[in-house]
PDB file of C-alpha atoms in Angstrom:
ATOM      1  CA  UNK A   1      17.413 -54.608  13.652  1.00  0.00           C
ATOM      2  CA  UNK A   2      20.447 -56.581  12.946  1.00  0.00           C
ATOM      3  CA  UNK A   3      22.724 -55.789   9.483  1.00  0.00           C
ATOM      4  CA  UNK A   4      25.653 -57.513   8.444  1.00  0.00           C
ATOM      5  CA  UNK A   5      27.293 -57.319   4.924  1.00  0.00           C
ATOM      6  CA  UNK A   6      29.619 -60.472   3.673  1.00  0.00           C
ATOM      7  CA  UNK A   7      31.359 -60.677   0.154  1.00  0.00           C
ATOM      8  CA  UNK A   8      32.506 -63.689  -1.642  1.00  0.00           C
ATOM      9  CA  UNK A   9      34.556 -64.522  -4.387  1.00  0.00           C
ATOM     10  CA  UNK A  10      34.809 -67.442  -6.965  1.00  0.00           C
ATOM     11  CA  UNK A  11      36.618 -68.438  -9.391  1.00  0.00           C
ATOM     12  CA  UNK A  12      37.250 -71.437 -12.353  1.00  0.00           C
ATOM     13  CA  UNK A  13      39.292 -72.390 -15.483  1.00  0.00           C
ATOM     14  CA  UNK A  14      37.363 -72.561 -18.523  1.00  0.00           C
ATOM     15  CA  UNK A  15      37.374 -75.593 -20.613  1.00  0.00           C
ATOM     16  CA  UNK A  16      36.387 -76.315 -24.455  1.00  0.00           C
ATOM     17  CA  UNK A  17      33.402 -78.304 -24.359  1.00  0.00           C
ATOM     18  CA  UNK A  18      32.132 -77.489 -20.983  1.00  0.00           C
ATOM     19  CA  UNK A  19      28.249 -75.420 -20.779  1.00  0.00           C
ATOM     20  CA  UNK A  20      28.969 -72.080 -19.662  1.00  0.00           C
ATOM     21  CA  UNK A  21      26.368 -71.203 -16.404  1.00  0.00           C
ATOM     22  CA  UNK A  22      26.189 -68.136 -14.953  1.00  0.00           C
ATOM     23  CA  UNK A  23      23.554 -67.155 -12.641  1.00  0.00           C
ATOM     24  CA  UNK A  24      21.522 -69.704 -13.833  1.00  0.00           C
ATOM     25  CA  UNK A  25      21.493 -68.969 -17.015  1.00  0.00           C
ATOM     26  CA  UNK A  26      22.883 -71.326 -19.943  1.00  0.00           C
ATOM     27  CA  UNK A  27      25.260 -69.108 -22.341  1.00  0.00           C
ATOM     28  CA  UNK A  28      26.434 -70.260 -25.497  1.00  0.00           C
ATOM     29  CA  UNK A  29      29.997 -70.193 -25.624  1.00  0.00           C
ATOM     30  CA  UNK A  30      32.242 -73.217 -26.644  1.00  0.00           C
ATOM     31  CA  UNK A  31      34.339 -72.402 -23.563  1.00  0.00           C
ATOM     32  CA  UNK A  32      32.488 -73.129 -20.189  1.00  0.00           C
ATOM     33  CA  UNK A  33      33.409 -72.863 -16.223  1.00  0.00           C
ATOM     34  CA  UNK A  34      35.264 -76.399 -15.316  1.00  0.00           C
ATOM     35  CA  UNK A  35      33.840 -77.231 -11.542  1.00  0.00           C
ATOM     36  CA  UNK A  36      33.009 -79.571  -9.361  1.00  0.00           C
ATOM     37  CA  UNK A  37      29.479 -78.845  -9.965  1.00  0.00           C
ATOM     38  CA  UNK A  38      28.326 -76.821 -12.823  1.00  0.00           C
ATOM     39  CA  UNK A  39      30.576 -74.202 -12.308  1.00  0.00           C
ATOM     40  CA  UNK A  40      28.885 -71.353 -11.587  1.00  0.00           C
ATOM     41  CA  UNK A  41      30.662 -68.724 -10.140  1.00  0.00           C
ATOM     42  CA  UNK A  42      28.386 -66.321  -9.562  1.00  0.00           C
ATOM     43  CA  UNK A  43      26.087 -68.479  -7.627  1.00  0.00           C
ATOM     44  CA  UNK A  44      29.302 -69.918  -5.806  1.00  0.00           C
ATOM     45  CA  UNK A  45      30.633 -65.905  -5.006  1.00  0.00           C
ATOM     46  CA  UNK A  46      26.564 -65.453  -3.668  1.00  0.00           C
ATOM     47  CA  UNK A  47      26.726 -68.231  -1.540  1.00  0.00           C
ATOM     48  CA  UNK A  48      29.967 -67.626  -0.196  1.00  0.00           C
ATOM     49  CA  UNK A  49      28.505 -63.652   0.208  1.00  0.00           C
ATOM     50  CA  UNK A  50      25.856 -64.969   2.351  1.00  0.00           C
ATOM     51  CA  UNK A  51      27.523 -67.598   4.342  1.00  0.00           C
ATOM     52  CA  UNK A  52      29.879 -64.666   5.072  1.00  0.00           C
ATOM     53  CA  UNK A  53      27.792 -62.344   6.436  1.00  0.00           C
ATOM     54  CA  UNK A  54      25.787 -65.342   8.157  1.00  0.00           C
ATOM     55  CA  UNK A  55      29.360 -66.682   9.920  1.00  0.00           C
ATOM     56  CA  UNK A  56      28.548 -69.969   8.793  1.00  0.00           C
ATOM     57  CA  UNK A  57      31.684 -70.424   7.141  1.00  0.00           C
ATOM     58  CA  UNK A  58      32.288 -70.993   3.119  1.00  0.00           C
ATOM     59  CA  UNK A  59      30.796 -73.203  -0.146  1.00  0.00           C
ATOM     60  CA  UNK A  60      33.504 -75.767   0.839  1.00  0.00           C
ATOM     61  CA  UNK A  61      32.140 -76.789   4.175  1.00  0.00           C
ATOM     62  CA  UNK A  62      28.677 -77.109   2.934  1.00  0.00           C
ATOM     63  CA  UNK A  63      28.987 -78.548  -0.536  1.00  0.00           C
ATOM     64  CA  UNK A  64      32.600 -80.051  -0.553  1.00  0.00           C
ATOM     65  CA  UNK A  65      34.241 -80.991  -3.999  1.00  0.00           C
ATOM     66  CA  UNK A  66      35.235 -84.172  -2.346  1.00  0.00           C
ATOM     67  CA  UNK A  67      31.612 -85.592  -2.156  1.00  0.00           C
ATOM     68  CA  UNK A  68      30.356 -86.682  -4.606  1.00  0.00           C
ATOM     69  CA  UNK A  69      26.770 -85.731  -3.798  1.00  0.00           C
ATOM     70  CA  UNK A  70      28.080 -82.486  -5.637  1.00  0.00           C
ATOM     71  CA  UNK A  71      29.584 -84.011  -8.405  1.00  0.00           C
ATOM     72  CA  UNK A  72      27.934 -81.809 -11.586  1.00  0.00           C
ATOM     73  CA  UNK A  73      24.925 -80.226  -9.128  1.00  0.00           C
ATOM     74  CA  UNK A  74      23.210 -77.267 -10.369  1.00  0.00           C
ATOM     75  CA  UNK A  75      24.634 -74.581  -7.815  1.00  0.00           C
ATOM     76  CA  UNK A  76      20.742 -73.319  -7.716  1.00  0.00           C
ATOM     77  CA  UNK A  77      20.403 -76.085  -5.117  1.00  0.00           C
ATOM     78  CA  UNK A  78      23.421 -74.420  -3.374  1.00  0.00           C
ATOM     79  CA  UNK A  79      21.709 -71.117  -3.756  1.00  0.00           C
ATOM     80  CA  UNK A  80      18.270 -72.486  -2.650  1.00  0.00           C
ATOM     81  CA  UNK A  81      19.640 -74.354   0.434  1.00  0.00           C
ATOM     82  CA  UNK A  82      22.016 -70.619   1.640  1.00  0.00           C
ATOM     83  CA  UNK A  83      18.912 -68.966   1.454  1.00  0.00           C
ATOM     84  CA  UNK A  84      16.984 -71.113   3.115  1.00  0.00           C
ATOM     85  CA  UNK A  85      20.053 -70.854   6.041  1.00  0.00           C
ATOM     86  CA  UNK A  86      19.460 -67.317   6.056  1.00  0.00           C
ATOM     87  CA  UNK A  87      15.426 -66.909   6.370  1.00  0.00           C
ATOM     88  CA  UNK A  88      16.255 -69.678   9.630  1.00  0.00           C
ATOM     89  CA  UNK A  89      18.632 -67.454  10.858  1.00  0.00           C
ATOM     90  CA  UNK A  90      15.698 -64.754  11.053  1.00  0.00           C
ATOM     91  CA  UNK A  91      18.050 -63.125   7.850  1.00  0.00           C
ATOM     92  CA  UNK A  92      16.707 -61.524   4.884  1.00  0.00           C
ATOM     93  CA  UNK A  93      18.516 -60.231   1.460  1.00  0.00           C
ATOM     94  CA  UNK A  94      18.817 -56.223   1.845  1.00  0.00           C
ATOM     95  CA  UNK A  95      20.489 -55.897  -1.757  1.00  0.00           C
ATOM     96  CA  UNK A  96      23.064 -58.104  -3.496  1.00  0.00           C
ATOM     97  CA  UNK A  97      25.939 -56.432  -5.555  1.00  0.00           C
ATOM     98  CA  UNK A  98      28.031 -58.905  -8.035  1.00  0.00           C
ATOM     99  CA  UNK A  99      30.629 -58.650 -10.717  1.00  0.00           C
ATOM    100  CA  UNK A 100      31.549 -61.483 -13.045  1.00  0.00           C
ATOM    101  CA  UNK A 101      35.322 -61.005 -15.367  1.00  0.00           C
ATOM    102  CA  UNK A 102      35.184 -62.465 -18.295  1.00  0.00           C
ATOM    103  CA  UNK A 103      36.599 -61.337 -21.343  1.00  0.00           C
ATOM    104  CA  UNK A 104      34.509 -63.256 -23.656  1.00  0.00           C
ATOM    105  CA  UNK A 105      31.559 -63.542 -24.390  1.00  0.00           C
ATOM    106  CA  UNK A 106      29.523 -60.596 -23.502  1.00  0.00           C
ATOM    107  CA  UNK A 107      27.075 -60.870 -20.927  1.00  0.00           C
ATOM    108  CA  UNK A 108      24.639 -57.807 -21.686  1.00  0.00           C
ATOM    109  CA  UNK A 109      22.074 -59.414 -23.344  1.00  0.00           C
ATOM    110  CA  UNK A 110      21.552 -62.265 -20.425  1.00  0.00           C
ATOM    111  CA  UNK A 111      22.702 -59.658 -17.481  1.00  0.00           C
ATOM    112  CA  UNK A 112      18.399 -59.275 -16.849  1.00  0.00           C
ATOM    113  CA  UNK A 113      17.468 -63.000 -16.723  1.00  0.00           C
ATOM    114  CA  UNK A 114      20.534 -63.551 -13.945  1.00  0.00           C
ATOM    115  CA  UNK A 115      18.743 -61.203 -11.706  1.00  0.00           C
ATOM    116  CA  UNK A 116      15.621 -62.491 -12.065  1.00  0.00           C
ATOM    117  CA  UNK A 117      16.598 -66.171 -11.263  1.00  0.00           C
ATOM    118  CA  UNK A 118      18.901 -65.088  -8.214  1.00  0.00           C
ATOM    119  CA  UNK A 119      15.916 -62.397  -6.864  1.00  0.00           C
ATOM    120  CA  UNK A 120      13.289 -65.503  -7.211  1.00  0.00           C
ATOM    121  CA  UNK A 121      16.156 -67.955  -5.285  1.00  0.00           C
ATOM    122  CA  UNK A 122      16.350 -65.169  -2.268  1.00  0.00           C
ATOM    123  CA  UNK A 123      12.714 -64.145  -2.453  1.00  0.00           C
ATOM    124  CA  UNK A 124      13.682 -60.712  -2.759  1.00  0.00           C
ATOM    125  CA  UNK A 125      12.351 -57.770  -5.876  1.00  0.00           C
ATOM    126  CA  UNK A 126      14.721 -57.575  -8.699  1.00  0.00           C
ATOM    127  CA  UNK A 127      15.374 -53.784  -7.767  1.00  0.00           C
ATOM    128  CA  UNK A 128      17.606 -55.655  -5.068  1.00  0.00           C
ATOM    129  CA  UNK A 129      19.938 -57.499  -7.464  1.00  0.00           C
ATOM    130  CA  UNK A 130      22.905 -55.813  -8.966  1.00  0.00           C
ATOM    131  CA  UNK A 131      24.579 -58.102 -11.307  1.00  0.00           C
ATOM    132  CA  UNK A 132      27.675 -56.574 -13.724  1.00  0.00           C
ATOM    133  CA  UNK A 133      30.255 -58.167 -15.973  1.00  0.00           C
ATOM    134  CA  UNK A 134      33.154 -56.885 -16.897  1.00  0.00           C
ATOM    135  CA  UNK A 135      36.756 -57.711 -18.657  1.00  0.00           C
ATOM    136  CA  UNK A 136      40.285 -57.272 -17.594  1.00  0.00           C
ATOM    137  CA  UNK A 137      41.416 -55.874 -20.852  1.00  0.00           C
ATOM    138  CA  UNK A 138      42.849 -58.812 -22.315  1.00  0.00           C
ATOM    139  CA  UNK A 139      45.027 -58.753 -18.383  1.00  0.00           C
ATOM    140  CA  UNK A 140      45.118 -61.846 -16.263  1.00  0.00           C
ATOM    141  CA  UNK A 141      43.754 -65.268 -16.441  1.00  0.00           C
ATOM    142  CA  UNK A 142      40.434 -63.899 -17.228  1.00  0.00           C
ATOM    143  CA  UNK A 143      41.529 -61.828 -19.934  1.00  0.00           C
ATOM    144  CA  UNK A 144      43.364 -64.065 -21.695  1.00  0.00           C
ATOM    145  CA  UNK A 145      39.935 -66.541 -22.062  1.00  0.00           C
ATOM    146  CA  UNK A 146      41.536 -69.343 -19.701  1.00  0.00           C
ATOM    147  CA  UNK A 147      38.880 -68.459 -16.531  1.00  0.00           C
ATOM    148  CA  UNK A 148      36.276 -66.645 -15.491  1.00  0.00           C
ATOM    149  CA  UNK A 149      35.756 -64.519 -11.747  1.00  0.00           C
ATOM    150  CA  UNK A 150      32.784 -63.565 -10.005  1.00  0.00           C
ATOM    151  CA  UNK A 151      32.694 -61.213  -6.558  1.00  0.00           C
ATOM    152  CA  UNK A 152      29.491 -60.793  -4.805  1.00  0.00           C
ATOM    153  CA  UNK A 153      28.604 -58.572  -1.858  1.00  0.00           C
ATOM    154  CA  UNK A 154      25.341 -58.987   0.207  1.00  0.00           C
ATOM    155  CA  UNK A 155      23.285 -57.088   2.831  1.00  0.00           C
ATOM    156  CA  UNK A 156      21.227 -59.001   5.144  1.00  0.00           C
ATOM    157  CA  UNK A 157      19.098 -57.811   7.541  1.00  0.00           C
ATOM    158  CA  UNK A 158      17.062 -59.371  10.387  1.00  0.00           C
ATOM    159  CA  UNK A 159      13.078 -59.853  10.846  1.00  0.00           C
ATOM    160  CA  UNK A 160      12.607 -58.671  14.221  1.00  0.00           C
ATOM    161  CA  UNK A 161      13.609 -56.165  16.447  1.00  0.00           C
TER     162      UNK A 161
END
């Protein structure tokens, strides 16, 4: 059986006025992620993860902010369409390990329903998903409220053999 592990990072600016989506979920806040699409960086890092480990390259090769096909997209499709990439490839999710920074708001309360949309996306058990937040202590650009981070790390693992 084949492993491979790939990680991914993302990162936007946060903007008054903009929805703030993370892992799917919608988060009141009246700063959100500014982005091509709808700015969700932990679905971008994910993708990126998985791409990674899949050596299929990045999130701007396959969904490029210069078409406009993209242009406000919920990054579920982006999700959807890696995943689908990786089952082709004979791939499946082993576990997923992500960390969004973010000073504010607090993520605890919507920390469950992100795992269950990105374990339904990757057809994998929830038990699989590791999703964290955490600040930089009022450091950085993250810290300070103007942007938001997410890192992701994925297993995969193939069917056969």
């Amino acid at each position: 059986m084949a492993v491979r592990i790939g990680q991914g990072i993302d990162a936007h600016q946060l903007e008054e006025g903009t929805p703030l989506i993370i892992g799917g979920v919608s988060i009141p806040y009246p700063k959100g992620s500014k982005g091509h699409s709808d700015g969700d960086v932990l679905f971008h890092a994910i993708v990126d993860a998985i791409l990674g480990a899949l050596a299929l390259g990045d999130i701007g090769e396959h969904f490029p902010s210069e078409d406009n096909r993209w242009e406000n997209a919920n990054s579920k499709s982006f999700l959807k369409h890696t995943s689908n990439l990786m089952l082709d490839k004979g791939f499946s999710l082993g576990n997923l390990d992500a960390t969004i920074i973010l000073q504010q708001p607090k993520l605890i309360s919507h920390i469950i329903e992100m795992r269950k949309n990105i374990a339904s996306i990757l057809h994998t058990e929830i038990d699989n998903i590791s999703v964290k937040a955490t600040t930089t202590d009022e450091m950085g650009f993250t810290g300070e409220g103007s942007g938001i981070a997410a890192t992701a790390v994925v297993l995969i693992h193939s069917h056969g053999n």
